[in-house]
Amino acid sequence: MTICKRCVLDDKFPGIQFNGEGICNFCATAKNLDELAALRDKYARKFQDLIEQNQGRGSYDCLIAYSGGKDSTYTLALMTERYQLRTLAFSFNNWFQSDFALRNIANVIRYLKVDHISFTPHYEVFKKMIVAARDHTLQTGKAMQRASSICTNCISLIRALSLKTAIEKGIPFVIFGMSPGQAPIPASIFKSNTGMLRAMQQAITHSLHEHLGPLVDPYYLEERHFQEEHLFPYIVNPLAFLAYDEQDIYERIQKMGWIAPSDTDANSTNCLLNAYANKIHEEQYGFNPYAYEIANLVREGFMSRDEGLARLRKTQEDETIGYIKEELWPSAAK
């Protein structure tokens, strides 16, 4: 197996090529650190300008998709403490959250004094969605480079429900706690239009409708939402352009009562399902779905190559994966 000499991507990653020095094409075409720093400054200023234009426009300044994980906890703290935004935390309970994550959510929202709402889908419907994501190709090949099918399916629900809530409440920003490895800087701040939202939603729901029919409709935007383009919020991934240091993040959020879970895999701090989703992805596609994110973190100086390789090689205990397969839905054990 050939692994890039600069990042962590190996020869199983789709579209990868290596030059004579063993450097992959993703590294060879990436911006240098000085260019990235200038771009981050530009987007940090853009975000500040948008805050000044929109703060105080409604009951809440922003809605934050809050999983209880490390990055979304840090993002919630930044928005409330650094930017002084009136924040609504929005959590999606996918039935497979770590008990640690549920306690962390309670501890942090109490510490930060923010309002919080949570959405829990019908268990049987959500289970069917996850099994469909496991057994069928529901997303494009590009999406499969960046996350497992199961996680992409879950994230699509979180995005749609967050957006629906923001439109209905007139909230100008929807904030996500994606790491710099997940969110490219040029896409870290954008405002959708009706055509874009329709196309994005159609891409996600088309395959789901084939397997579940109208059961999925309540979770996505309805026609009435598309008629409210003037209320469409800005979508922001602030960790793409703000300072990011995992050690500092852990130290800061632990002061809020956040406790690192001991029952999740190496790449999640909130979800038990993640280990199983990773296992299925590796079996189907031959590479870890976190490889793209970790490669970006290494490439942009947020993580050493050795740390990245160790993160990818660390496996979750079979006990957790077995629990997901056998206890939560027996059909997954087939």
Short mmCIF file of C-alpha atoms in Angstrom, two decimals, residues 20 47-48 61 72-73 82 88 104 120 143 149 160 168 182 185 221 233 260 262 280-281 289 309 316 326:
data_model
loop_
_atom_site.label_atom_id
_atom_site.label_comp_id
_atom_site.label_asym_id
_atom_site.label_seq_id
_atom_site.Cartn_x
_atom_site.Cartn_y
_atom_site.Cartn_z
CA GLY A 20 7.78 10.92 -8.30
CA PHE A 47 -18.28 36.88 9.35
CA GLN A 48 -17.77 39.84 11.68
CA ASP A 61 -28.96 35.71 16.30
CA SER A 72 -19.82 21.72 18.24
CA THR A 73 -19.34 22.42 21.96
CA ARG A 82 -16.58 35.61 21.89
CA LEU A 88 -30.44 28.72 20.11
CA ASN A 104 -22.40 17.00 28.07
CA THR A 120 -35.97 12.99 17.90
CA ALA A 143 -19.87 12.61 -0.98
CA SER A 149 -23.15 6.86 3.73
CA ALA A 160 -32.57 20.19 6.87
CA GLU A 168 -39.54 29.45 10.71
CA GLN A 182 -14.33 18.95 6.92
CA ILE A 185 -12.65 27.91 3.76
CA LEU A 221 -38.01 21.47 3.63
CA PRO A 233 -30.11 32.12 6.80
CA ALA A 260 -14.66 13.03 26.91
CA SER A 262 -15.12 6.53 26.69
CA ILE A 280 -19.36 -0.57 6.77
CA HIS A 281 -17.75 2.19 4.69
CA PRO A 289 -14.33 7.80 5.66
CA LEU A 309 -2.02 7.98 10.76
CA GLN A 316 -13.20 0.79 17.92
CA GLU A 326 -27.36 -6.90 17.48
#
